[in-house]
Coordinates of C-alpha atoms and ligand atoms in Angstrom, one line a residue:
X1 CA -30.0 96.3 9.1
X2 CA -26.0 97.0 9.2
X3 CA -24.0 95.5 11.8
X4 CA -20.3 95.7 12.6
X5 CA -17.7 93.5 13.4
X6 CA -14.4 92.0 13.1
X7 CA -14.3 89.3 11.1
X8 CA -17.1 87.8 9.5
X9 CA -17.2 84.1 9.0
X10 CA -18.7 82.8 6.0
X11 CA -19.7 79.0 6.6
X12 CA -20.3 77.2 10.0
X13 CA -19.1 74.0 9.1
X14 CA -15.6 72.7 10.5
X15 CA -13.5 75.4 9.6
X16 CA -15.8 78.4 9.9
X17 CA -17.3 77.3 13.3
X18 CA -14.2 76.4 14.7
X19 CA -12.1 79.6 12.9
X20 CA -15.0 81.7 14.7
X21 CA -15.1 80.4 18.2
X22 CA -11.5 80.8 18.5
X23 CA -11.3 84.1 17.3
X24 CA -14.3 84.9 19.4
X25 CA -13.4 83.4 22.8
X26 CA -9.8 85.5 22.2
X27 CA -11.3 88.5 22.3
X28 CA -12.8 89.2 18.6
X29 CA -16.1 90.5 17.5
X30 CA -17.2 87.9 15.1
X31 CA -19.9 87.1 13.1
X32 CA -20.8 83.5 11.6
X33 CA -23.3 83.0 8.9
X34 CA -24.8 79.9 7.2
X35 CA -27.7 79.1 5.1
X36 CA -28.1 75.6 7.5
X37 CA -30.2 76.0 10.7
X38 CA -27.8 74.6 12.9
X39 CA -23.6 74.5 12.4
X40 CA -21.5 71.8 11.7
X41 CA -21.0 72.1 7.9
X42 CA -21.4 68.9 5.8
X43 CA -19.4 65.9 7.7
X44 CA -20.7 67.1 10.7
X45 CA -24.4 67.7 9.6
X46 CA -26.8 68.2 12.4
X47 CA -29.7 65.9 12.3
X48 CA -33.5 67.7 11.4
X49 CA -36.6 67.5 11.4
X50 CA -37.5 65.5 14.5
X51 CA -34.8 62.8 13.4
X52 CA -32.4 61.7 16.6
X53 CA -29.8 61.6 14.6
X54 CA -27.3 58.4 14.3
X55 CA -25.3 58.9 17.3
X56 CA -22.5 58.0 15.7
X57 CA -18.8 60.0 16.0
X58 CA -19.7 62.2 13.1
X59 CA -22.8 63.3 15.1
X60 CA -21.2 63.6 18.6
X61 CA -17.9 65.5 16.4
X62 CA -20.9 68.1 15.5
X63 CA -22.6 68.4 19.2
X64 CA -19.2 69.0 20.2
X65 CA -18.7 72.1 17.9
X66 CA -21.9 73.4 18.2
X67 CA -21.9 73.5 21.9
X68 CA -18.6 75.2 21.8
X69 CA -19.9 77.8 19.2
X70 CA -22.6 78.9 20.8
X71 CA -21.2 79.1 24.3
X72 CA -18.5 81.7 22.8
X73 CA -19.2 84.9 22.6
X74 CA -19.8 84.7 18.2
X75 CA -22.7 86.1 16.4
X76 CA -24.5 83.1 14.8
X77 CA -26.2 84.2 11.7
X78 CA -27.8 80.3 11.3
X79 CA -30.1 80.2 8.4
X80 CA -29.0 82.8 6.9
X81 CA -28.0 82.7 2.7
X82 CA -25.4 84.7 1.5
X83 CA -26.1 86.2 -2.1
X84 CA -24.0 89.2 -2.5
X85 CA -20.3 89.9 -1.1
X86 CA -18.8 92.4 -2.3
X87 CA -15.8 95.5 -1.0
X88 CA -15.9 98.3 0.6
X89 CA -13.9 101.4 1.8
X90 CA -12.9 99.2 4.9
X91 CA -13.5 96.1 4.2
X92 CA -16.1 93.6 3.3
X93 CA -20.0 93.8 2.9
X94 CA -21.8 90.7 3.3
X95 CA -25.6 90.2 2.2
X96 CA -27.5 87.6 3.4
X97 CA -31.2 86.6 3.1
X98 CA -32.3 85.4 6.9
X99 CA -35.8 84.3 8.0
X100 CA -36.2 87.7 9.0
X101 CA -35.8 88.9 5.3
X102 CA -32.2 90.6 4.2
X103 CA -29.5 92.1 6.2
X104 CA -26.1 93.2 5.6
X105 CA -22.9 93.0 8.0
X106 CA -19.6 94.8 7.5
X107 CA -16.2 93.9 8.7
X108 CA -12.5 94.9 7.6
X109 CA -11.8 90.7 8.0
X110 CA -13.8 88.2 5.7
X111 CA -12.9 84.6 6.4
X112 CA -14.4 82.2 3.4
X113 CA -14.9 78.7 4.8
X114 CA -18.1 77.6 2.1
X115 CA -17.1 73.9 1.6
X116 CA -17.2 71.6 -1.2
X117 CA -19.6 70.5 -4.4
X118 CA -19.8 67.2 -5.0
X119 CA -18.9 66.1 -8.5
X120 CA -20.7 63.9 -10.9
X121 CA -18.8 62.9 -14.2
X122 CA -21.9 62.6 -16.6
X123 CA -23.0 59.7 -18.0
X124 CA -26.0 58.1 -20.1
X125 CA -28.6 58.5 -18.0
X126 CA -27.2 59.9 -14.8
X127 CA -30.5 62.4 -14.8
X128 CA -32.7 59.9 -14.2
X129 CA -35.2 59.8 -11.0
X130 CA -33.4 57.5 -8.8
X131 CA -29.6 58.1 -9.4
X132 CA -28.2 60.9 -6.5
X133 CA -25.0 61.8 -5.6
X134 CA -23.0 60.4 -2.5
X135 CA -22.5 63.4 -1.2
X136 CA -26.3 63.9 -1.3
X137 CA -26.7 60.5 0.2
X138 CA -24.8 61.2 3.3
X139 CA -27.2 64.6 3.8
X140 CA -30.0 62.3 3.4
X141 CA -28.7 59.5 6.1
X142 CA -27.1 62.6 8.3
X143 CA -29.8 65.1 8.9
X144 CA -33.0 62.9 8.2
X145 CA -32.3 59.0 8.7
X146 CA -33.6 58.5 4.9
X147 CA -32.1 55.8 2.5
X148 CA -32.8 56.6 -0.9
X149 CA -34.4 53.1 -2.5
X150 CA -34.6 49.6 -1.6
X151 CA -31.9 47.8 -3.2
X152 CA -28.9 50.2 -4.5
X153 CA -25.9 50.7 -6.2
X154 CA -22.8 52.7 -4.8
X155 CA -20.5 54.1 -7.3
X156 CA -17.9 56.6 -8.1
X157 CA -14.4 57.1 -6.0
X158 CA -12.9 57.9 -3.1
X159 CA -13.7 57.6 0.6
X160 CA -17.4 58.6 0.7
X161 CA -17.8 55.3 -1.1
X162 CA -17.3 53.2 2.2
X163 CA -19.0 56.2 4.4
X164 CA -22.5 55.8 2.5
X165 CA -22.3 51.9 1.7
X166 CA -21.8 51.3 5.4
X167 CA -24.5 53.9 6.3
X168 CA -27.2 52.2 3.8
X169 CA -25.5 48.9 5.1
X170 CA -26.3 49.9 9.0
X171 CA -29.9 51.7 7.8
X172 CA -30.8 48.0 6.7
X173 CA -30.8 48.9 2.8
X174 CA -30.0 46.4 0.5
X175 CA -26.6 47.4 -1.0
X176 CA -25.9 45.4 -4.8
X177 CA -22.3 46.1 -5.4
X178 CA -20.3 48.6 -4.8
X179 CA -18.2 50.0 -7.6
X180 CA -15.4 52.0 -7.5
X181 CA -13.3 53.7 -10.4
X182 CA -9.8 52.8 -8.2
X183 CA -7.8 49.7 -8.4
X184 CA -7.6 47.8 -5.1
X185 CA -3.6 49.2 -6.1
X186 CA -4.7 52.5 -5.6
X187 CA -5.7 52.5 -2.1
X188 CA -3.1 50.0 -1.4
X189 CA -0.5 52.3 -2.2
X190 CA -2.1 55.0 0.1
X191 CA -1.8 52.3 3.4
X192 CA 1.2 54.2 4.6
X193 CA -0.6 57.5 4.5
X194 CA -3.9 56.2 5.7
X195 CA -2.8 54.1 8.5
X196 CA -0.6 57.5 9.7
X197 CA -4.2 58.6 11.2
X198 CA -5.0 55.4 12.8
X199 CA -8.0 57.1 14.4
X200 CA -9.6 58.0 11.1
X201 CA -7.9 54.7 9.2
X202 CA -9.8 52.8 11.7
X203 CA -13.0 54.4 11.2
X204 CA -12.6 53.5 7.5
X205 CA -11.7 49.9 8.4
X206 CA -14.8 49.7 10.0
X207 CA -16.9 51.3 6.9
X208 CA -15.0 48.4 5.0
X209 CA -16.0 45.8 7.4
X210 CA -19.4 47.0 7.8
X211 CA -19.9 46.3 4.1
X212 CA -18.0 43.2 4.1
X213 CA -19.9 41.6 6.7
X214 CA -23.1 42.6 4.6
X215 CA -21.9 40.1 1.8
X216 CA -21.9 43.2 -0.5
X217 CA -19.5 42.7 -4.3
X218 CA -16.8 45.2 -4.2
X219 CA -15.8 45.5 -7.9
X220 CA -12.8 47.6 -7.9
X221 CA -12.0 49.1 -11.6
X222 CA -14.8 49.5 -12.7
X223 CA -17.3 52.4 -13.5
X224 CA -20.7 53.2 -14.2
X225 CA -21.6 53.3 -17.8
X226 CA -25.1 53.9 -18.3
X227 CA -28.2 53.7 -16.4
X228 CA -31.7 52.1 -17.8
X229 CA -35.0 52.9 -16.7
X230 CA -36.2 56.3 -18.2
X231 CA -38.7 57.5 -15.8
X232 CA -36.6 55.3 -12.6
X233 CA -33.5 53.7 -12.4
X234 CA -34.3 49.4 -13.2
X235 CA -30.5 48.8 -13.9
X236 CA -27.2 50.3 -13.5
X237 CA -24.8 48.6 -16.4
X238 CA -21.0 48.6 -15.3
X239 CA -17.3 47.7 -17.2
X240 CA -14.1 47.7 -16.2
X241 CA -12.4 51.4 -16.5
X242 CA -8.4 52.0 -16.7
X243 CA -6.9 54.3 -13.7
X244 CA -7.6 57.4 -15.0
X245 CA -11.0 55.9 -15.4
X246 CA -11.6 55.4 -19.1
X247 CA -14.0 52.3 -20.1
X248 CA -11.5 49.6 -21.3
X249 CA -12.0 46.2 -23.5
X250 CA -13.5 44.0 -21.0
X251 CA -16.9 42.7 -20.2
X252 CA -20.2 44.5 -18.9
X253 CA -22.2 44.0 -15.8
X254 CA -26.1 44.3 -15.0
X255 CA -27.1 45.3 -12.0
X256 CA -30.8 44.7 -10.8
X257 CA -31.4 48.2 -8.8
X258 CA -33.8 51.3 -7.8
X259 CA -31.6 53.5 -7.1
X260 CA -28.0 54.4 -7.8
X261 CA -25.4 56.4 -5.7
X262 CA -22.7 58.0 -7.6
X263 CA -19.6 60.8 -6.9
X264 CA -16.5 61.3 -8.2
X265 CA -15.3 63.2 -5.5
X266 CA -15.5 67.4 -4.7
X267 CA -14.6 70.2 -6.1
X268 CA -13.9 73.5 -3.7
X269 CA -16.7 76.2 -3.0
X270 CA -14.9 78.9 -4.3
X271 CA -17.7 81.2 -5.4
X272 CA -17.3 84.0 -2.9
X273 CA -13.5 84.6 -3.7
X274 CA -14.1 84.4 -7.4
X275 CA -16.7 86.8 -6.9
X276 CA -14.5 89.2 -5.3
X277 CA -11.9 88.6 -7.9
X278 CA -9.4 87.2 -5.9
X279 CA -6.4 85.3 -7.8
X280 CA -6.6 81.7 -8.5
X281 CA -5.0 78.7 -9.4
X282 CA -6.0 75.2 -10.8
X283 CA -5.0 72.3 -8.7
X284 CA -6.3 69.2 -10.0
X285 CA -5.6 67.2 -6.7
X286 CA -7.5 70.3 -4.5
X287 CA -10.6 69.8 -6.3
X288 CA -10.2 72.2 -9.3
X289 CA -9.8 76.0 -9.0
X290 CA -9.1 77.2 -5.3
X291 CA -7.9 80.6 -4.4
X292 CA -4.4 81.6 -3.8
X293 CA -3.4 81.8 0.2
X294 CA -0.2 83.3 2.1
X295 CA 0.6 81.7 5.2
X296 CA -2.0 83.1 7.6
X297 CA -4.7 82.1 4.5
X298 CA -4.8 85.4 3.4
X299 CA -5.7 85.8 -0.4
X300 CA -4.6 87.8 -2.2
X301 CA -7.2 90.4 -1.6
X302 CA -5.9 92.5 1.9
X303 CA -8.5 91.1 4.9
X304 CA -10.0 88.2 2.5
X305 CA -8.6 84.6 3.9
X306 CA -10.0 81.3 2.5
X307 CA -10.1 78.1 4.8
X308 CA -11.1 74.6 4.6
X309 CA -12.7 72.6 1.8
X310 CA -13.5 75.9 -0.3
X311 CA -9.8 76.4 -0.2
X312 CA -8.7 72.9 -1.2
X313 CA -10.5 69.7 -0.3
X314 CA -8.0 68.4 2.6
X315 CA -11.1 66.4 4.5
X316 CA -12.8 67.6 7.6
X317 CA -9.3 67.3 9.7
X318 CA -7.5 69.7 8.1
X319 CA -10.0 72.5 7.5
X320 CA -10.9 71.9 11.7
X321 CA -7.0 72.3 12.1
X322 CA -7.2 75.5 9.5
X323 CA -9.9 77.4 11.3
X324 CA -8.4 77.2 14.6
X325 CA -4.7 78.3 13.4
X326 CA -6.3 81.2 11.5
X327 CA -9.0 82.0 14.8
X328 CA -5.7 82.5 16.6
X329 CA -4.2 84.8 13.8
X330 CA -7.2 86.5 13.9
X331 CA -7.2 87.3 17.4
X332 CA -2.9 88.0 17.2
X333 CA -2.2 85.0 18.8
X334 CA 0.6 84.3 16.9
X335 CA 2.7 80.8 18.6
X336 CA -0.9 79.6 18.2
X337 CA -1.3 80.0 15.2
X338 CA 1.8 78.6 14.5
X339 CA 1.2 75.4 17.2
X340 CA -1.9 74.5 15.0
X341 CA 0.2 75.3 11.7
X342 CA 2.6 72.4 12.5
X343 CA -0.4 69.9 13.5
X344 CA -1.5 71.0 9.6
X345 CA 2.0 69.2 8.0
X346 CA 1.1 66.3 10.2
X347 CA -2.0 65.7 8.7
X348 CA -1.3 66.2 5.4
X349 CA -0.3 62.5 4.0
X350 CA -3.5 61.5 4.8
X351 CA -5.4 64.5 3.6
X352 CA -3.4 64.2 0.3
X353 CA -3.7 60.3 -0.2
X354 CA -7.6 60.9 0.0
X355 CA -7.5 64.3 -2.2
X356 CA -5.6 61.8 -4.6
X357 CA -8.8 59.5 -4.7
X358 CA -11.4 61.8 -5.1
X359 CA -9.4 64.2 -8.0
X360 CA -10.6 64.5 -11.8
X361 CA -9.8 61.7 -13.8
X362 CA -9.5 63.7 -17.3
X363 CA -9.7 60.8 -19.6
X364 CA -13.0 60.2 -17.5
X365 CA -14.2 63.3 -19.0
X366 CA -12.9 62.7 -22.1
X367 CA -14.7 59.5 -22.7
X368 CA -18.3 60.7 -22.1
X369 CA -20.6 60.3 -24.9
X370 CA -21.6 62.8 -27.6
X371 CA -25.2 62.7 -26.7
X372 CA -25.1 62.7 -22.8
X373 CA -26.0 66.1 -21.4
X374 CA -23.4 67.3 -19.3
X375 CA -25.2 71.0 -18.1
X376 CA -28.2 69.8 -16.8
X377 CA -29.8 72.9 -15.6
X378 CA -29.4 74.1 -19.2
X379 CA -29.7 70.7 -21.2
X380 CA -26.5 70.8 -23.3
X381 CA -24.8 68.3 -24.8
X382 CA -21.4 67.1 -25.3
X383 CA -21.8 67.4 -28.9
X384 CA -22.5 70.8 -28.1
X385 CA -20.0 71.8 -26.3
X386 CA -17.7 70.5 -28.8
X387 CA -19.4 72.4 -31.8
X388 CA -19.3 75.8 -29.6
X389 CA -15.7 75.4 -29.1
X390 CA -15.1 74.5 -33.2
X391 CA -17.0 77.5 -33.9
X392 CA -14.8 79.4 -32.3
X393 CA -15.8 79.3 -28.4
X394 CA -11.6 79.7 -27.3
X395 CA -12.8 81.4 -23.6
X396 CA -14.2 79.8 -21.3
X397 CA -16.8 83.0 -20.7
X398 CA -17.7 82.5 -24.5
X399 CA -18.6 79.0 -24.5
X400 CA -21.0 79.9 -21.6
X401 CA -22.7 82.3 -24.1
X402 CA -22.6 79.9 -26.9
X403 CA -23.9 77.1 -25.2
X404 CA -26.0 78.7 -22.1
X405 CA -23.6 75.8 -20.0
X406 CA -23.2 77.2 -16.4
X407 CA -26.3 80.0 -16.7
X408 CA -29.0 77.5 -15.0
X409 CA -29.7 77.8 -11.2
X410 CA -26.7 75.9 -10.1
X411 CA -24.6 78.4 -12.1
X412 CA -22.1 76.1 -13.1
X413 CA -21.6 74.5 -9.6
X414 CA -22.3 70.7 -10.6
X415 CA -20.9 71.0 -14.6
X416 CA -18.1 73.4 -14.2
X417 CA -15.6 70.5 -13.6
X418 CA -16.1 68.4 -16.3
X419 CA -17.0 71.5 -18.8
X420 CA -13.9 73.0 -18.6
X421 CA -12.2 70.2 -18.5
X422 CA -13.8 68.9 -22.0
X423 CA -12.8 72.6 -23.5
X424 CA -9.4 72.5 -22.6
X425 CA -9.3 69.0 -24.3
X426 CA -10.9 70.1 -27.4
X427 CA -8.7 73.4 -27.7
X428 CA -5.5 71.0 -26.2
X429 CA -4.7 73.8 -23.8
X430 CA -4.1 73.4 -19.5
X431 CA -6.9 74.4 -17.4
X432 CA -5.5 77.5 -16.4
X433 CA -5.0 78.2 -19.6
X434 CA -9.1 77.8 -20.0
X435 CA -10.0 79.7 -17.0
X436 CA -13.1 79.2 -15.1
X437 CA -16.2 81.2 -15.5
X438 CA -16.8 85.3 -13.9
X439 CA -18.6 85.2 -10.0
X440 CA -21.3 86.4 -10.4
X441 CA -24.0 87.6 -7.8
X442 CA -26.1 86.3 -6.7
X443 CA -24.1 83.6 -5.2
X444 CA -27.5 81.4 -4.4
X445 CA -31.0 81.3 -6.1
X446 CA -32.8 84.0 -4.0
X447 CA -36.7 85.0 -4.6
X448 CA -36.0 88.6 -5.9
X449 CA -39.1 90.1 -4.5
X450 CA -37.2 89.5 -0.9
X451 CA -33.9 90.9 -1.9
X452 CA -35.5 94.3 -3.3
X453 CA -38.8 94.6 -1.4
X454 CA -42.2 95.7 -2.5
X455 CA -42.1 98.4 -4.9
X456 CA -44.8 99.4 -8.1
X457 CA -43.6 101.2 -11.6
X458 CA -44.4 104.7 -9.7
X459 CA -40.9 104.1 -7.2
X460 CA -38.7 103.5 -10.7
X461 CA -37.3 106.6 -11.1
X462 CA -37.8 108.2 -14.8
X463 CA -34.5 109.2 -16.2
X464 CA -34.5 112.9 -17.2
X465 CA -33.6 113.7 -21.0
X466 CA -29.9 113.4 -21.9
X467 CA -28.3 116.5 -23.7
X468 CA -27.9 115.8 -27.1
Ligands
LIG1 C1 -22.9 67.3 0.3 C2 -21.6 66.9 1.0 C3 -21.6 65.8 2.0 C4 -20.4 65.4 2.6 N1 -20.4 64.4 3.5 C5 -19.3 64.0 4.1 C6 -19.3 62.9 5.0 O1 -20.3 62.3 5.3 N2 -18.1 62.6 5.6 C7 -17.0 63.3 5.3 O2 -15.9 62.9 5.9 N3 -16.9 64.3 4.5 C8 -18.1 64.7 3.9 N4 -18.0 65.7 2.9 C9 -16.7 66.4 2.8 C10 -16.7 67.5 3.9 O3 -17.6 68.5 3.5 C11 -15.5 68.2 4.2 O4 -14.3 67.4 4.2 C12 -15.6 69.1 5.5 O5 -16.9 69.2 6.0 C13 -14.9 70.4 5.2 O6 -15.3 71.4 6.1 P1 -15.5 72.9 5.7 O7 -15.8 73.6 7.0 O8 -14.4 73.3 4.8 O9 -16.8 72.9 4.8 P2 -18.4 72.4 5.0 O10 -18.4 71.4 6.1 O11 -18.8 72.1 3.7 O12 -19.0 73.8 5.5 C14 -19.3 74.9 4.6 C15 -20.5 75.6 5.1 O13 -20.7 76.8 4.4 C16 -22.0 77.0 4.2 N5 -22.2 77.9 3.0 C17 -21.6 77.7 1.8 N6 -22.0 78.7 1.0 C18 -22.9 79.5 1.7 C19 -23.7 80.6 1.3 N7 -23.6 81.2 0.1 N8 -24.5 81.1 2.3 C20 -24.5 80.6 3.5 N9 -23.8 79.5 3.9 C21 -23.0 78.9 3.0 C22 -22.6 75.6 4.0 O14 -24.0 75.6 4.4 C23 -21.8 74.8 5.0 O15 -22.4 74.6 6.2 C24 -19.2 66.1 2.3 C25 -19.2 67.1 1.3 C26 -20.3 67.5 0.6 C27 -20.3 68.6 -0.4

């Protein structure tokens, strides 16, 4: 089934939902599609299953957007994956896989708004049953009010460190320690940034005084590095890390635990313009590799703009603020666009200040082990990464066919980050110098037999004989 509009929207979380509603209610004919049943992307997560929900602001941020959504005049496409995008004659072709098997939808406009992976810098024993990301952890507590063990550890950097701790805190979980790669310096020389949005500073306060109250061992400086157990997680063994978070001289730390909750902050969603070959740059403090974007977020692909997270992890804020200037692009409401523009600069500070937190710490990467897999869809080594690239892996497409790193089902979304990162320090060249790897379709894991259909050997069509 083809349909036709506008714009479509590609992701329904704050920037997508809100980028389409405004564009909508001015006038557009737009379509929004994501692979969740319900919008509100992944801060403002809908609750499932039966679950009330928390009722807390992120919750009532969500209801808020949702209600407005569907009350404007948008096409939700809600459960719907996107596998294919590619260009047409006038535009974009979008393919999704529905519960109503596959459709496509055309539009001259394509806005990208797909969000954020999490990112995990590997270490020995992060595969184990029992250790999940923090991301992960906040889908968990969002959408279906489960805490992931009885008495765990929270670990990594950045701001989702107080968001889950507080969570498991509030859910009643017994929270160990939580551990976090930045000095107590690092956020203190953030305070004037932070406490410029003293609605969301104060919501972190509270995060910090939740886990305070709980009698819970902050131990700044410090990182994860290993986890014991085997077939669970028993202990998670910390040690004291420098500011680019490499293990330093100092002593280690046992931790008693069943579970273990770890992220080193996101990298951007940028599948869908990489796909469609659009340019790119590597930004370090944005997460990694985002697309290049004009003033009105255009790429630099005519009709292609790239919002939110997927564009740059800013924080829920600024890609809110970034759908609704480019809704009113969109829809040629231009002083709009340009009121909302100047709200962006505002915001900005405090979107950089927790970018800052959450970026790559290269001599993180640097320091993992030879024998810790780092591609775990794939199972390859660090060692082997290393020996690909001093047999002669010098692209970044190579080592992916030397080493099978980035071919597995998450297609490189969880080890790209630190695999390119470990190549360009073996080979002492920049990341953009090392490239990331070609889009590829399909864009998700997608049973074949519902993409194609039913067909036997008679529908393959028998080539006839070449000339010679
Ligand atoms: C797992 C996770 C949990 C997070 N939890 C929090 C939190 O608790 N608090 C917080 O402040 N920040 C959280 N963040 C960061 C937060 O996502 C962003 O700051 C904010 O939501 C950015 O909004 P966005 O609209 O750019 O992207 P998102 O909110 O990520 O929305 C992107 C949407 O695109 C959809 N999508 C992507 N690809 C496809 C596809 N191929 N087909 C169909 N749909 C697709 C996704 O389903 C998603 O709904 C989290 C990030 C991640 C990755």
């Amino acid at each position: 089934m083809m349909a036709a509009f506008d714009v479509i929207v590609l992701g329904a979380g704050p920037a997508g939902a809100t980028c389409a509603a405004t564009a909508a209610e001015a006038g557009r004919r737009v379509a929004v599609i994501d692979e969740q049943p319900r919008a509100g992307g992944q801060v403002w997560r809908a609750p499932m299953g039966g679950f009330p929900g928390k009722g807390d602001a992120d919750q009532a941020s969500g209801d808020t957007l949702r209600r407005r959504l569907a009350a404007s005049p948008a096409t939700r496409r809600l459960g719907h994956r996107v596998w294919s995008v590619v260009r047409t004659d006038t535009g974009y072709r979008v393919d999704t896989l529905g519960p109503d098997g596959p459709t496509a939808l055309e539009a001259p406009f394509l806005v990208v708004a797909t969000g954020a992976h999490e990112r995990v810098v590997p270490f020995p024993g992060w595969t184990t049953p029992g250790v999940i990301g923090l991301a992960a952890a906040t889908v968990l507590l969002k959408s279906h009010g489960v805490v992931p063990g009885r008495r765990l550890v929270v670990a990594g950097c950045g701001p989702l460190l107080a968001v889950v701790a507080a969570g498991l805190v509030k859910a009643g979980t017994e929270v160990a320690a939580v551990v976090d790669i930045a000095p107590r310096s690092a956020w203190l020389t953030r305070l004037p940034a932070i406490l410029g949005q003293p609605r969301l500073a104060a919501r972190g306060l509270a995060w910090g005084f939740a886990v305070a109250k709980a009698g819970v061992p902050v131990l700044s400086g410090h990182g994860v590095r290993r986890v014991e157990g085997g077939e669970a997680v028993t202990r998670v063994v910390i040690g004291p890390v420098d500011a680019d978070g490499a293990p330093t001289e100092g002593p280690e730390q046992i931790i008693e635990a069943d579970g273990l909750i770890i992220g080193h902050g996101l990298t951007t969603a940028c599948e869908v313009t990489r796909l469609l070959r659009a340019e790119h740059r590597f930004d370090r403090l944005r997460g990694g590799w985002i697309p290049v974007v004009d003033g009105a977020f255009q790429t630099s692909l005519p009709g292609l703009h790239a919002i939110g997270d997927g564009a740059g992890i800013r924080g829920q804020a600024m890609a809110s603020l970034a759908g609704e200037a480019l809704g009113w692009h969109l829809a040629g409401r231009m002083a709009e666009a340009e009121a909302t523009r100047a709200n962006m600069a505002a915001a900005t500070p405090f979107s950089d200040a927790m970018a800052g937190l959450m970026a790559q710490r290269p001599a993180q990467v640097r320091a993992i082990a030879a024998d810790t897999v780092v591609c775990r869809c794939e199972d390859v080594t660090r060692a082997e990464i290393d020996s690909a690239v001093d047999a002669g892996a010098t692209q970044i497409d190579q080592l992916k066919h030397f080493t099978r790193c980035g071919m597995g089902p998450c297609q490189g979304r969880s080890c790209a980050d630190t695999v390119q990162e470990l190549m360009a320090a073996r080979l002492r060249m920049s990341r953009q110098e090392v490239g990331q790897w070609t889009g590829r379709p399909p864009l998700r894991p997608v049973p074949l037999g519902e993409v194609i259909g039913a067909f036997s050997y008679d529908d393959i069509p028998i080539p006839t004989p070449a000339p010679l």
